[in-house]
Short mmCIF file of C-alpha atoms in Angstrom, two decimals:
data_model
loop_
_atom_site.label_atom_id
_atom_site.label_comp_id
_atom_site.label_asym_id
_atom_site.label_seq_id
_atom_site.Cartn_x
_atom_site.Cartn_y
_atom_site.Cartn_z
CA UNK O 1 12.91 -31.79 -24.54
CA UNK O 2 12.77 -28.49 -26.26
CA UNK O 3 15.12 -27.38 -28.88
CA UNK O 4 16.53 -24.59 -26.67
CA UNK O 5 17.31 -26.88 -23.72
CA UNK O 6 18.76 -29.35 -26.15
CA UNK O 7 21.04 -26.69 -27.56
CA UNK O 8 22.20 -25.64 -23.90
CA UNK O 9 23.07 -29.24 -23.07
CA UNK O 10 25.22 -29.79 -26.28
CA UNK O 11 27.31 -26.60 -25.39
CA UNK O 12 29.16 -27.82 -22.33
CA UNK O 13 30.63 -25.66 -19.35
CA UNK O 14 31.81 -22.01 -20.07
CA UNK O 15 35.39 -21.42 -20.97
CA UNK O 16 35.98 -19.66 -17.43
CA UNK O 17 35.11 -22.67 -15.68
CA UNK O 18 37.56 -25.35 -17.17
CA UNK O 19 41.13 -25.20 -18.13
CA UNK O 20 44.36 -24.24 -16.23
CA UNK O 21 42.86 -20.58 -15.47
CA UNK O 22 39.94 -21.95 -13.73
CA UNK O 23 41.87 -24.44 -11.82
CA UNK O 24 44.43 -21.82 -10.45
CA UNK O 25 41.43 -19.61 -9.53
CA UNK O 26 39.75 -22.27 -7.61
CA UNK O 27 42.93 -23.80 -6.02
CA UNK O 28 45.59 -20.96 -5.78
CA UNK O 29 43.71 -17.75 -5.80
CA UNK O 30 40.43 -18.63 -3.94
CA UNK O 31 40.93 -16.27 -1.14
CA UNK O 32 43.36 -13.44 -0.25
CA UNK O 33 45.44 -15.69 2.12
CA UNK O 34 45.96 -18.33 -0.61
CA UNK O 35 46.75 -15.65 -3.07
CA UNK O 36 49.53 -14.07 -0.98
CA UNK O 37 50.85 -17.50 -0.15
CA UNK O 38 50.90 -18.40 -3.99
CA UNK O 39 52.73 -15.20 -4.81
CA UNK O 40 55.37 -15.76 -2.30
CA UNK O 41 55.69 -19.34 -3.20
CA UNK O 42 56.04 -18.54 -6.89
CA UNK O 43 58.48 -15.95 -6.23
CA UNK O 44 60.80 -18.49 -4.29
CA UNK O 45 60.47 -20.82 -6.99
CA UNK O 46 61.49 -18.47 -9.62
CA UNK O 47 64.39 -17.30 -7.41
CA UNK O 48 65.60 -20.81 -6.63
CA UNK O 49 64.89 -22.11 -10.03
CA UNK O 50 66.86 -19.38 -11.67
CA UNK O 51 69.99 -19.79 -9.39
CA UNK O 52 69.75 -23.59 -10.01
CA UNK O 53 69.81 -22.94 -13.86
CA UNK O 54 72.73 -20.38 -13.39
CA UNK O 55 74.71 -22.93 -11.18
CA UNK O 56 73.99 -26.17 -13.06
CA UNK O 57 73.82 -24.91 -16.65
CA UNK O 58 74.87 -21.32 -17.46
CA UNK O 59 77.91 -21.03 -15.47
CA UNK O 60 78.74 -24.59 -15.30
CA UNK O 61 81.99 -26.31 -16.79
CA UNK O 62 81.27 -29.20 -18.87
CA UNK O 63 84.53 -30.77 -20.38
CA UNK O 64 87.45 -28.73 -18.85
CA UNK O 65 89.95 -29.81 -16.28
CA UNK O 66 90.04 -29.29 -12.56
CA UNK O 67 91.69 -26.00 -12.72
CA UNK O 68 88.88 -24.61 -14.96
CA UNK O 69 86.33 -25.95 -12.65
CA UNK O 70 87.93 -23.95 -9.74
CA UNK O 71 87.60 -20.86 -11.61
CA UNK O 72 83.95 -21.47 -12.85
CA UNK O 73 81.06 -20.03 -11.00
CA UNK O 74 78.94 -23.03 -11.42
CA UNK O 75 78.72 -26.69 -11.27
CA UNK O 76 81.75 -28.92 -12.53
CA UNK O 77 80.15 -31.66 -14.78
CA UNK O 78 83.75 -32.06 -16.13
CA UNK O 79 84.12 -34.69 -13.39
CA UNK O 80 81.68 -36.81 -14.65
CA UNK O 81 83.19 -36.55 -18.00
CA UNK O 82 86.50 -37.29 -16.77
CA UNK O 83 85.61 -40.26 -14.45
CA UNK O 84 82.37 -41.65 -15.93
CA UNK O 85 84.11 -44.91 -17.00
CA UNK O 86 85.12 -45.29 -13.28
CA UNK O 87 81.75 -44.34 -11.93
CA UNK O 88 79.83 -46.53 -14.35
CA UNK O 89 82.02 -49.78 -14.21
CA UNK O 90 84.36 -49.23 -11.24
CA UNK O 91 87.56 -51.30 -11.36
CA UNK O 92 86.22 -53.71 -14.01
CA UNK O 93 89.43 -54.27 -16.43
CA UNK O 94 89.62 -50.99 -18.52
CA UNK O 95 90.05 -52.87 -21.95
CA UNK O 96 87.17 -55.05 -21.05
CA UNK O 97 84.64 -52.46 -20.07
CA UNK O 98 82.72 -52.95 -23.44
CA UNK O 99 81.31 -55.98 -21.86
CA UNK O 100 79.42 -54.58 -18.96
CA UNK O 101 78.33 -51.61 -21.22
CA UNK O 102 76.84 -54.28 -23.76
CA UNK O 103 75.04 -55.92 -20.75
CA UNK O 104 73.55 -52.82 -19.66
CA UNK O 105 72.44 -52.08 -23.45
CA UNK O 106 71.02 -55.51 -23.64
CA UNK O 107 69.09 -55.02 -20.40
CA UNK O 108 67.66 -51.63 -21.47
CA UNK O 109 66.79 -52.96 -24.94
CA UNK O 110 64.48 -55.54 -23.33
CA UNK O 111 62.50 -53.04 -21.37
CA UNK O 112 60.40 -51.47 -24.19
CA UNK O 113 59.21 -54.81 -25.70
CA UNK O 114 58.38 -55.97 -22.15
CA UNK O 115 55.85 -53.03 -21.87
CA UNK O 116 53.80 -54.06 -24.79
CA UNK O 117 50.93 -56.26 -23.52
CA UNK O 118 50.48 -57.99 -26.95
CA UNK O 119 53.79 -59.96 -26.89
CA UNK O 120 53.53 -61.07 -23.18
CA UNK O 121 54.00 -64.88 -23.83
CA UNK O 122 56.42 -67.67 -23.46
CA UNK O 123 58.76 -66.32 -26.02
CA UNK O 124 59.22 -63.25 -24.18
CA UNK O 125 60.31 -65.23 -21.10
CA UNK O 126 62.57 -67.16 -23.19
CA UNK O 127 64.09 -63.89 -24.58
CA UNK O 128 64.62 -62.71 -20.88
CA UNK O 129 66.30 -65.87 -19.97
CA UNK O 130 68.65 -65.75 -22.95
CA UNK O 131 69.40 -62.03 -22.46
CA UNK O 132 70.12 -62.58 -18.68
CA UNK O 133 72.25 -65.68 -19.50
CA UNK O 134 74.46 -63.35 -21.78
CA UNK O 135 74.68 -60.57 -19.36
CA UNK O 136 76.12 -63.21 -16.98
CA UNK O 137 78.52 -64.51 -19.69
CA UNK O 138 79.59 -61.03 -20.45
CA UNK O 139 80.12 -59.88 -16.91
CA UNK O 140 82.06 -63.18 -15.63
CA UNK O 141 83.59 -64.38 -18.81
CA UNK O 142 84.44 -67.83 -20.05
CA UNK O 143 83.50 -69.43 -23.29
CA UNK O 144 86.08 -67.39 -25.17
CA UNK O 145 86.13 -64.34 -22.99
CA UNK O 146 88.62 -63.60 -20.23
CA UNK O 147 87.40 -64.45 -16.79
CA UNK O 148 86.81 -61.31 -14.42
CA UNK O 149 86.78 -61.92 -10.76
CA UNK O 150 83.71 -60.44 -8.90
CA UNK O 151 86.04 -58.18 -6.66
CA UNK O 152 86.42 -56.17 -9.81
CA UNK O 153 82.64 -55.85 -10.47
CA UNK O 154 81.13 -52.27 -9.60
CA UNK O 155 79.17 -49.31 -10.62
CA UNK O 156 75.85 -49.66 -12.52
CA UNK O 157 76.36 -53.08 -13.48
CA UNK O 158 76.78 -54.25 -10.15
CA UNK O 159 73.74 -52.42 -8.75
CA UNK O 160 71.61 -53.95 -11.66
CA UNK O 161 72.79 -57.51 -11.08
CA UNK O 162 72.08 -57.22 -7.29
CA UNK O 163 68.65 -55.76 -7.71
CA UNK O 164 67.62 -57.86 -10.66
CA UNK O 165 68.82 -61.14 -9.45
CA UNK O 166 67.62 -60.29 -5.93
CA UNK O 167 64.09 -59.56 -7.05
CA UNK O 168 63.98 -62.64 -9.56
CA UNK O 169 64.87 -65.12 -6.60
CA UNK O 170 63.01 -63.13 -3.78
CA UNK O 171 59.71 -62.95 -5.42
CA UNK O 172 58.97 -66.79 -5.80
CA UNK O 173 60.55 -67.25 -2.31
CA UNK O 174 58.15 -64.61 -1.06
CA UNK O 175 55.15 -66.35 -2.59
CA UNK O 176 56.10 -69.47 -0.78
CA UNK O 177 56.53 -67.77 2.56
CA UNK O 178 53.24 -65.87 2.17
CA UNK O 179 51.50 -69.12 1.23
CA UNK O 180 53.20 -70.79 4.14
CA UNK O 181 52.12 -68.36 6.69
CA UNK O 182 48.48 -69.20 5.81
CA UNK O 183 49.03 -72.84 5.83
CA UNK O 184 46.99 -75.09 8.01
CA UNK O 185 50.15 -77.08 8.85
CA UNK O 186 51.45 -75.67 12.32
CA UNK O 187 55.14 -76.51 11.45
CA UNK O 188 54.99 -74.79 8.13
CA UNK O 189 53.20 -71.85 9.35
CA UNK O 190 55.40 -71.44 12.33
CA UNK O 191 58.74 -71.74 10.38
CA UNK O 192 57.24 -69.01 7.83
CA UNK O 193 56.13 -66.68 10.51
CA UNK O 194 59.59 -66.92 12.21
CA UNK O 195 61.58 -66.31 9.07
CA UNK O 196 59.49 -63.26 8.01
CA UNK O 197 59.53 -61.73 11.47
CA UNK O 198 63.12 -62.37 11.87
CA UNK O 199 64.39 -60.96 8.65
CA UNK O 200 61.92 -57.93 8.83
CA UNK O 201 63.32 -57.12 12.26
CA UNK O 202 67.10 -57.05 11.26
CA UNK O 203 68.65 -54.30 9.32
CA UNK O 204 70.00 -55.22 5.79
CA UNK O 205 73.30 -53.85 6.96
CA UNK O 206 73.39 -56.46 9.73
CA UNK O 207 72.56 -59.15 7.44
CA UNK O 208 75.18 -57.96 4.86
CA UNK O 209 77.80 -58.23 7.90
CA UNK O 210 76.56 -61.63 8.75
CA UNK O 211 76.75 -62.86 5.31
CA UNK O 212 80.28 -61.49 4.91
CA UNK O 213 81.54 -62.84 8.29
CA UNK O 214 79.51 -65.71 9.15
CA UNK O 215 78.86 -67.84 5.84
CA UNK O 216 82.55 -68.81 5.59
CA UNK O 217 82.44 -70.26 9.02
CA UNK O 218 79.78 -72.82 8.07
CA UNK O 219 81.68 -74.06 5.19
CA UNK O 220 83.95 -76.85 5.05
CA UNK O 221 87.82 -76.20 5.30
CA UNK O 222 88.96 -75.30 1.75
CA UNK O 223 85.50 -74.07 0.46
CA UNK O 224 85.00 -70.29 0.25
CA UNK O 225 82.06 -68.40 -0.98
CA UNK O 226 82.33 -65.48 -3.15
CA UNK O 227 81.71 -62.09 -1.70
CA UNK O 228 79.28 -61.03 -4.31
CA UNK O 229 77.29 -64.22 -3.78
CA UNK O 230 77.40 -63.63 0.00
CA UNK O 231 75.69 -60.12 -0.48
CA UNK O 232 73.37 -61.56 -3.15
CA UNK O 233 71.93 -64.17 -0.72
CA UNK O 234 71.45 -61.37 2.13
CA UNK O 235 69.53 -59.13 -0.23
CA UNK O 236 67.39 -62.01 -1.55
CA UNK O 237 66.71 -63.18 2.07
CA UNK O 238 65.90 -59.67 3.06
CA UNK O 239 63.64 -58.72 0.19
CA UNK O 240 61.80 -61.98 0.45
CA UNK O 241 60.52 -61.37 3.96
CA UNK O 242 59.14 -57.96 2.95
CA UNK O 243 57.49 -59.11 -0.08
CA UNK O 244 55.96 -62.16 1.57
CA UNK O 245 53.95 -59.74 3.92
CA UNK O 246 52.72 -57.79 0.79
CA UNK O 247 51.64 -60.95 -1.02
CA UNK O 248 49.95 -62.17 2.28
CA UNK O 249 48.02 -58.92 2.31
CA UNK O 250 46.69 -59.80 -1.15
CA UNK O 251 45.74 -63.34 -0.21
CA UNK O 252 43.79 -62.09 2.77
CA UNK O 253 42.03 -59.18 0.64
CA UNK O 254 40.89 -62.03 -1.94
CA UNK O 255 37.25 -62.88 -1.26
CA UNK O 256 36.53 -66.20 0.39
CA UNK O 257 34.15 -66.91 -2.38
CA UNK O 258 37.27 -67.47 -4.62
CA UNK O 259 38.77 -70.29 -2.58
CA UNK O 260 35.38 -71.83 -2.22
CA UNK O 261 34.68 -71.77 -5.87
CA UNK O 262 38.06 -73.21 -6.73
CA UNK O 263 37.46 -76.06 -4.17
CA UNK O 264 33.94 -76.58 -5.62
CA UNK O 265 35.46 -77.19 -9.00
CA UNK O 266 37.58 -79.79 -7.68
CA UNK O 267 40.87 -78.26 -8.25
CA UNK O 268 43.85 -79.58 -6.33
CA UNK O 269 45.66 -76.95 -3.97
CA UNK O 270 48.47 -76.36 -6.46
CA UNK O 271 46.11 -75.66 -9.25
CA UNK O 272 43.67 -73.37 -7.32
CA UNK O 273 46.69 -71.53 -5.96
CA UNK O 274 48.42 -71.03 -9.35
CA UNK O 275 45.48 -70.58 -11.50
CA UNK O 276 42.86 -68.86 -9.22
CA UNK O 277 44.37 -67.35 -6.04
CA UNK O 278 47.74 -65.99 -6.92
CA UNK O 279 46.89 -64.22 -10.20
CA UNK O 280 43.98 -62.29 -8.15
CA UNK O 281 46.11 -61.61 -5.28
CA UNK O 282 49.12 -60.44 -6.99
CA UNK O 283 46.97 -57.93 -9.13
CA UNK O 284 45.75 -56.44 -5.96
CA UNK O 285 49.06 -55.82 -4.46
CA UNK O 286 50.76 -54.49 -7.61
CA UNK O 287 51.61 -50.91 -5.92
CA UNK O 288 53.23 -51.97 -2.65
CA UNK O 289 55.00 -54.87 -4.58
CA UNK O 290 56.45 -52.45 -7.00
CA UNK O 291 57.49 -50.44 -3.89
CA UNK O 292 59.37 -53.14 -2.55
CA UNK O 293 60.89 -53.65 -5.86
CA UNK O 294 62.16 -50.03 -5.67
CA UNK O 295 63.24 -50.38 -2.29
CA UNK O 296 65.47 -53.42 -3.25
CA UNK O 297 66.91 -51.55 -6.11
CA UNK O 298 68.06 -48.60 -3.67
CA UNK O 299 69.09 -50.86 -0.99
CA UNK O 300 71.95 -52.39 -3.14
CA UNK O 301 73.98 -49.16 -2.19
CA UNK O 302 74.42 -50.71 1.44
CA UNK O 303 76.88 -53.31 -0.11
CA UNK O 304 79.55 -50.66 0.02
CA UNK O 305 79.91 -51.57 3.78
CA UNK O 306 81.22 -55.03 2.92
CA UNK O 307 83.72 -53.81 0.24
CA UNK O 308 81.58 -53.96 -2.89
CA UNK O 309 81.43 -50.89 -5.01
CA UNK O 310 78.19 -50.33 -6.36
CA UNK O 311 77.11 -47.22 -8.30
CA UNK O 312 77.23 -44.82 -5.10
CA UNK O 313 80.52 -46.55 -4.08
CA UNK O 314 82.29 -46.06 -7.34
CA UNK O 315 81.28 -42.50 -7.48
CA UNK O 316 82.78 -42.11 -4.11
CA UNK O 317 85.83 -44.06 -5.18
CA UNK O 318 86.17 -41.55 -8.33
CA UNK O 319 86.04 -38.41 -6.34
CA UNK O 320 88.56 -39.49 -3.89
CA UNK O 321 91.10 -38.40 -6.43
CA UNK O 322 92.72 -35.33 -4.76
CA UNK O 323 92.38 -33.21 -8.01
CA UNK O 324 88.61 -33.82 -8.09
CA UNK O 325 87.76 -34.21 -4.49
CA UNK O 326 86.01 -30.70 -4.26
CA UNK O 327 83.43 -31.63 -6.81
CA UNK O 328 81.93 -34.99 -5.40
CA UNK O 329 78.52 -33.09 -5.07
CA UNK O 330 78.11 -33.23 -8.85
CA UNK O 331 78.89 -37.03 -8.85
CA UNK O 332 76.30 -37.78 -6.29
CA UNK O 333 73.68 -35.70 -8.46
CA UNK O 334 74.60 -37.79 -11.45
CA UNK O 335 73.90 -40.95 -9.18
CA UNK O 336 70.68 -39.73 -8.11
CA UNK O 337 69.58 -39.01 -11.53
CA UNK O 338 70.26 -42.60 -12.65
CA UNK O 339 68.52 -43.93 -9.50
CA UNK O 340 65.55 -41.66 -10.38
CA UNK O 341 65.44 -42.66 -13.88
CA UNK O 342 65.06 -46.51 -12.85
CA UNK O 343 62.84 -45.85 -9.97
CA UNK O 344 60.57 -43.62 -11.97
CA UNK O 345 60.22 -45.99 -14.68
CA UNK O 346 59.23 -48.86 -12.24
CA UNK O 347 56.67 -46.60 -10.74
CA UNK O 348 55.11 -45.55 -14.03
CA UNK O 349 55.04 -49.14 -15.39
CA UNK O 350 53.19 -50.25 -12.07
CA UNK O 351 50.62 -47.57 -12.97
CA UNK O 352 50.38 -48.73 -16.48
CA UNK O 353 49.97 -52.35 -15.27
CA UNK O 354 47.17 -51.47 -12.82
CA UNK O 355 45.08 -49.61 -15.58
CA UNK O 356 45.76 -52.58 -17.90
CA UNK O 357 44.52 -54.88 -15.51
CA UNK O 358 41.58 -52.92 -14.53
CA UNK O 359 40.49 -52.53 -18.11
CA UNK O 360 40.65 -56.26 -18.76
CA UNK O 361 38.80 -56.99 -15.65
CA UNK O 362 35.82 -54.53 -16.70
CA UNK O 363 35.48 -56.40 -20.21
#
């Protein structure tokens, strides 16, 4: 290769062909039509964005009372400042609200170390088990703390409890159902198919009503099931059916050679399932599986129909105060932000997990 050609190859593309200017020219201003549409869209975005900034920040009332909010030209974030304890913790005893607050802090504190691949070991599972036990102890009481009835649970702790416990119990049940649906035993396969199709064909609202109204009818006289436990069981059964189909897709996507290789090694069915089949199948279905986790987290808002006040329910309860009733919209924005933060984190973590597993596969 000549020195001139070698010098040109080392220079890279011209500056006008890369960067944001080149991208805008190629995608937004590549024709007269696109240029006009781009200018119109930018105008609308600027106008709407400026109006939202004026309403939500510049002209907003942050810490005043309801009278000041009525005089303000913007949003009334003072309703959150005034009612945030009711929004976050519901009717949990006021003097004991440090307990659900500490439970939330412990849960959030466990998330950063759980994202570090180097410390994924049995000790992390032990730490999670301890934290979940402490969270349950803080919420329910006992062992030196006053007992709090589950009817007083509400807000963000209830949403986290229903979703975390729901996912923890639904996931292993879903794996069993997915494996059972592919079983060679007709009775096992028929039962799993019937379970999955039934619970996927029934709305969660119907299951919550059934759990609330029907469970007590099957109990012996004098035996009652806590309302929160009924809702939790309904969430677990519903989520497991959807997760089972996702896991089954991963099992079917796995090359047949993996099954045959495990059998050729003489591994028993439990060993080849746990060591060979499930790890590869679950890696394939990370995106739809996390999508189900997000759906389970958001579906917890439906428990309000059976008298449990999750985050949305407590916000509605807080804004029923006649003084603040006109500012419920700001409360729902607050709920939307909290839901978005948790769901966005789950989405980004699934992307990180995909990249991590892809890198380890190529090594």
